[in-house]
XYZ file of C-alpha atoms in Angstrom:
308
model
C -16.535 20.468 -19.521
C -16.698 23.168 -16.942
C -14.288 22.192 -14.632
C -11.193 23.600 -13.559
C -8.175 21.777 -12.788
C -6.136 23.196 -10.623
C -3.220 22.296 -7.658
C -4.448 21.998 -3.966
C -2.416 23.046 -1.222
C -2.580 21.340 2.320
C -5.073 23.261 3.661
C -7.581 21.678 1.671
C -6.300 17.734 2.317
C -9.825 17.545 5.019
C -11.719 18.210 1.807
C -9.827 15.193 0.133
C -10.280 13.062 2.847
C -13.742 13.168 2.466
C -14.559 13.489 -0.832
C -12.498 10.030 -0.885
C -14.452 8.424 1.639
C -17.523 8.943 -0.392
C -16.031 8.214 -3.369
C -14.756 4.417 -2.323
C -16.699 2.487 -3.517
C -14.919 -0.754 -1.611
C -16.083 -0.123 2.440
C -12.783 -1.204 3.370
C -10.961 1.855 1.540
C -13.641 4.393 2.420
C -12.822 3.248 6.266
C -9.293 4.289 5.808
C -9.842 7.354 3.530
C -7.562 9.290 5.703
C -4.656 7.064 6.450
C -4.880 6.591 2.426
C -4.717 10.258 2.026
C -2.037 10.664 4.618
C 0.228 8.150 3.050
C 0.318 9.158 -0.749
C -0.043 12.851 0.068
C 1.777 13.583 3.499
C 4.002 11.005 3.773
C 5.690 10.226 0.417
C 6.358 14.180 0.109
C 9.465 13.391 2.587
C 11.366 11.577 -0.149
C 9.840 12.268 -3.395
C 7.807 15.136 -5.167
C 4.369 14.856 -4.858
C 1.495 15.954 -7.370
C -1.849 17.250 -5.813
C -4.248 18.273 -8.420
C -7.828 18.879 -7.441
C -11.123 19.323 -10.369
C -12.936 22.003 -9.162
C -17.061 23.209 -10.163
C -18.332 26.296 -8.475
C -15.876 25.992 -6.163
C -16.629 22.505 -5.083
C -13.872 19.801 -5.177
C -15.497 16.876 -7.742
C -12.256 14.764 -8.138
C -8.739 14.407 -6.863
C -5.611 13.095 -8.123
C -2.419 12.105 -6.638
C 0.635 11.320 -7.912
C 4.188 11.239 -7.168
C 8.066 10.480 -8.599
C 9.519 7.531 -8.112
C 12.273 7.853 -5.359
C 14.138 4.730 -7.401
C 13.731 6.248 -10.964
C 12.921 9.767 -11.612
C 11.762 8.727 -14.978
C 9.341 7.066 -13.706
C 5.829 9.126 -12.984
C 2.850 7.278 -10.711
C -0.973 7.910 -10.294
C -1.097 7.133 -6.452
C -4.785 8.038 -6.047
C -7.481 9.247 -7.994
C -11.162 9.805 -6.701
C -14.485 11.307 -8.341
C -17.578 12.067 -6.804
C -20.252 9.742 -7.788
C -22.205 12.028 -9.342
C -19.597 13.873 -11.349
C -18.391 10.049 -13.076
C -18.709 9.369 -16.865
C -18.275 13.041 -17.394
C -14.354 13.148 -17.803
C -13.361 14.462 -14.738
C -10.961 11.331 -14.226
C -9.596 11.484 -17.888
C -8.870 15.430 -16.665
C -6.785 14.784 -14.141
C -4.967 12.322 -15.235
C -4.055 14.333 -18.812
C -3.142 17.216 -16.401
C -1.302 14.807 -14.262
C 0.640 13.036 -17.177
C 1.469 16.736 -18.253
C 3.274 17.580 -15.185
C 4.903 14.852 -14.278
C 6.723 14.603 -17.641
C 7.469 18.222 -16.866
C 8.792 16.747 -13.876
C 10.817 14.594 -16.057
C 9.011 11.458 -16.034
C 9.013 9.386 -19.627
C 6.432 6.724 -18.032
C 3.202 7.209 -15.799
C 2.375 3.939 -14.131
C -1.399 3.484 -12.681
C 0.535 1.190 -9.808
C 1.856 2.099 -6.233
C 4.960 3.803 -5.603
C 6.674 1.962 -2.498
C 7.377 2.584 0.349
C 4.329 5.245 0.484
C 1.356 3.346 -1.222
C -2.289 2.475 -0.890
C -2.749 -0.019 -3.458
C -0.777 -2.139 -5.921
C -2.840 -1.129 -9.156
C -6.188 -0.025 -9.841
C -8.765 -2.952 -8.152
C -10.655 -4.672 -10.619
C -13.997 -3.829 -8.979
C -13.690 0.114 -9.614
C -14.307 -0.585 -13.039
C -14.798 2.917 -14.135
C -11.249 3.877 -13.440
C -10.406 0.428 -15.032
C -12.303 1.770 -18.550
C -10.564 5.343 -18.030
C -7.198 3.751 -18.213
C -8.179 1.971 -21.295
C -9.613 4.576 -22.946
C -6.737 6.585 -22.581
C -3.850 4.324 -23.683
C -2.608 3.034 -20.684
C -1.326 -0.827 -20.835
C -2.124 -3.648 -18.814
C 1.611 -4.743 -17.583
C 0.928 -6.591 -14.496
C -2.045 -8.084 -12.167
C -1.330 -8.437 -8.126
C -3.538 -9.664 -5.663
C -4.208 -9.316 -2.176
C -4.929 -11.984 0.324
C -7.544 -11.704 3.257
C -6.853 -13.293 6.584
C -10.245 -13.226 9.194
C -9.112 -11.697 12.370
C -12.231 -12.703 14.047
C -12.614 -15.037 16.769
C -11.357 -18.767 15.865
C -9.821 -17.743 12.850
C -6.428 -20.188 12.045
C -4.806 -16.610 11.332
C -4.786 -15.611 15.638
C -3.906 -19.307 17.013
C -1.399 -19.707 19.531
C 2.709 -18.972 18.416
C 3.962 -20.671 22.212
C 4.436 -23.936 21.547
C 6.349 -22.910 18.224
C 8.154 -19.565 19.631
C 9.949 -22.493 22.505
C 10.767 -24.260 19.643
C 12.538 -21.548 18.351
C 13.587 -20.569 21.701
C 15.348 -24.175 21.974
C 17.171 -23.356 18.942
C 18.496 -19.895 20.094
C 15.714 -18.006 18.438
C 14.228 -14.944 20.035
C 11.259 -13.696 18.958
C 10.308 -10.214 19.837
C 8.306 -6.605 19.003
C 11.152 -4.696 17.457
C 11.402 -0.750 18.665
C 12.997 2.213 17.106
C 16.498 1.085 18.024
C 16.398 -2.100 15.873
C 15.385 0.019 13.192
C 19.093 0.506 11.589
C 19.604 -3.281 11.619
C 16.359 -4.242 10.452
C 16.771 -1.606 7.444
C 20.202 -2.896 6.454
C 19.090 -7.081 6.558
C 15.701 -5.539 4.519
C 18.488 -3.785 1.818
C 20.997 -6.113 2.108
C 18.896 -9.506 1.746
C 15.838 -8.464 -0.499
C 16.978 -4.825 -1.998
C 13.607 -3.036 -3.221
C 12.135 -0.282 -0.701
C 11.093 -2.726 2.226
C 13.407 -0.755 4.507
C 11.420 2.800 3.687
C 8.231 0.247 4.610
C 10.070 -1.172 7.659
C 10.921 2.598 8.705
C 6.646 3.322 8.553
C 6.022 0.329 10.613
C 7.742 1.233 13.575
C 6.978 3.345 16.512
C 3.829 4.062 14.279
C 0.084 4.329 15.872
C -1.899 1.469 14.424
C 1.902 0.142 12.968
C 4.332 -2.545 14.381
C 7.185 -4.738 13.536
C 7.940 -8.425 15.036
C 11.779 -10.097 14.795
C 13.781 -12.541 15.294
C 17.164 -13.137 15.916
C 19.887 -15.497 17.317
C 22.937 -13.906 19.160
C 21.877 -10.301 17.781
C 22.004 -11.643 14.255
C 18.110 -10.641 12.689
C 16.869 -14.068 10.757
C 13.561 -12.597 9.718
C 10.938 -9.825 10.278
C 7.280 -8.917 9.833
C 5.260 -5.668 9.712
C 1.710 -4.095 9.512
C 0.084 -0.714 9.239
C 3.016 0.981 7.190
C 0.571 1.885 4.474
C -2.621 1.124 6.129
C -3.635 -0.047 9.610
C -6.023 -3.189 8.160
C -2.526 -3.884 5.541
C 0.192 -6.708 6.413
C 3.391 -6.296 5.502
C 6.275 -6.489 4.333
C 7.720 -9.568 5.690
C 11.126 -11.207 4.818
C 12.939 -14.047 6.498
C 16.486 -15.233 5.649
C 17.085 -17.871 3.067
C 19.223 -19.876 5.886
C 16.139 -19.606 8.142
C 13.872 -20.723 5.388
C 11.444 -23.685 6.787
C 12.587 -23.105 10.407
C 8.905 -21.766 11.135
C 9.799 -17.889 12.131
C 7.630 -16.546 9.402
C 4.503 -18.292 10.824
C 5.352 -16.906 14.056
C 6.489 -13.378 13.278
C 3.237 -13.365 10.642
C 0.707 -14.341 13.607
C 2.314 -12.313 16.059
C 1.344 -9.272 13.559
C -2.032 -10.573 13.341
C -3.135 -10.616 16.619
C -1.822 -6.774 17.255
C -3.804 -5.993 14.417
C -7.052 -8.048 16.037
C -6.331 -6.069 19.028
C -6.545 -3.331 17.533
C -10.306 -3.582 16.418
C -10.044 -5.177 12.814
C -11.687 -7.714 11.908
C -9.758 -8.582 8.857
C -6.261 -8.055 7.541
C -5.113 -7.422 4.330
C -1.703 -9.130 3.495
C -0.358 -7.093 0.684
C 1.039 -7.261 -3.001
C 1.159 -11.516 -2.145
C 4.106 -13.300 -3.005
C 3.810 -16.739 -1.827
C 0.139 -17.244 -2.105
C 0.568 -21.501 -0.312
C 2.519 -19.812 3.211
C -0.373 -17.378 3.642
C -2.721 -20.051 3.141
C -1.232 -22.131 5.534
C 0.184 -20.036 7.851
C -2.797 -17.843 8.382
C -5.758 -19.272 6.698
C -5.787 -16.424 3.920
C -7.340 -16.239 0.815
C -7.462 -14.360 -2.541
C -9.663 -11.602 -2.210
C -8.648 -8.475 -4.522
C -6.894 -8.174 -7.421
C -5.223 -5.215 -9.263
C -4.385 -4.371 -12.720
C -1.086 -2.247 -13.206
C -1.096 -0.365 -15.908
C 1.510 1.730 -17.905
C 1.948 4.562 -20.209
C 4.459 6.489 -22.476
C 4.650 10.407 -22.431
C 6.493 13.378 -23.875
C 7.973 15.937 -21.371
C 7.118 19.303 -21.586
């Protein structure tokens, strides 16, 4: 195969960009080629190494690969991204990056690769089951199936359940001495801290990309400066929902609907026309709260290597 694999600097992330949006397949990804590119590539470098590896022909860029460290577990390696020009598929340009990749991140220390997004800085849970040809590549080259997620979609068009009123319910709340409000870069410490403190995971790194953010946001609430829940959009994609985490004690009380709405209808105003709610937990509130449905689903996958 005459293609060279080699390690792309910054200056050639435009190039990325768009050989990514012509290689999405899914419209919805190729829309957001940039932010994608921006978030595994830009963004996750502030807290973990970051792996840019580029196939090159003639000079032309015919696939990219990113990957990255785990923040959490060093030993841990991910594929964030990987895109191949249409015409340069079924050729093994994807099973050369990712050997490359898998080579350098054990060098980096990594025992496992995972096919599955590194939080906080991530564009998708796993591989989507509709790119099948990177679904085949993993399976051809030993990767395991570990895990499925799924996605829910929630219509942001006109009518939709997911943009009716909060009022009646935020007085409700209001009654109870629950205010309900668009959190700036001030509540950031507190919001980080109930995020660690009451669900652990990386939702606070998510949290910090949410707010202040173009196309980003975070909703709270709180009772006599006490935060009882929170929701966010846009930290890994402006058309993505989430995280969002209420306290157990709060459970029921209705603040999720109303923080997950309130999101929602920024994200409406915003010009899209559909959300993604992301990595779904509890598939019945999203459903009821919002109207959403199960849309995409990804397989995670996993692999063993040696270090070099």
């Amino acid at each position: 195969m005459d293609v060279e694999i080699i390690e792309l600097g910054r200056d050639r992330l435009p190039e990325v960009v768009e050989l990514c949006r012509l290689s999405f397949d899914l419209p919805e990804d190729a829309a957001e080629a940039s932010d994608v590119v921006v978030t595994v590539s830009e963004r996750a470098a502030a807290d973990r190494p970051v792996l840019r590896l580029g196939a090159v022909r003639d000079g032309a860029l015919v696939g990219v690969l990113v990957g990255s460290l785990s923040a959490a577990d060093p030993r841990l390696g991910h594929v964030d991204l990987v895109a191949v020009a249409p015409t340069e598929r079924r050729q093994g340009v994807g099973g050369a990056l990712l050997t490359e990749a898998e080579s350098r991140l054990g060098a980096l220390g990594a025992a496992e690769v995972l096919l599955a997004g590194n939080p906080p800085h991530y564009a998708w849970p796993g591989i989507d089951v509709r790119y099948t040809p990177a679904v085949c590549a993993a399976q051809r080259l030993g990767y395991r199936q570990d895990r499925t997620a799924w996605n829910m979609t929630a219509e942001l068009t006109e009518g939709s359940s997911a943009l009716r009123s909060t009022g009646s319910a935020e007085q409700r709340l209001a009654g109870r001495g629950v205010t309900v409000r668009r959190a700036d870069s001030d509540d950031l410490p507190a919001l980080a801290a109930f995020a660690r403190s009451t669900f652990g995971g990386t939702w606070d790194g998510e949290l910090a990309g949410s707010v202040g953010r173009p196309d980003a946001g975070v909703h709270l609430a709180e009772r006599d400066g006490e935060i009882l829940g929170f929701a966010a959009y846009g930290s890994a994609r402006p058309s993505w929902f989430g995280p969002m985490g209420t306290a157990p004690a709060a459970e029921g009380s209705g603040i999720g609907g109303v923080l997950l709405r309130r999101c929602l209808r920024d994200q409406a105003a915003a010009g899209i026309a559909a959300a993604q709610i992301g990595w779904v937990g509890p598939v019945p509130f999203y459903s009821n709260a919002a109207g959403a449905r199960i849309e995409r689903v990804f397989f995670l996958y996993r692999k063993a290597i040696k270090g070099s």
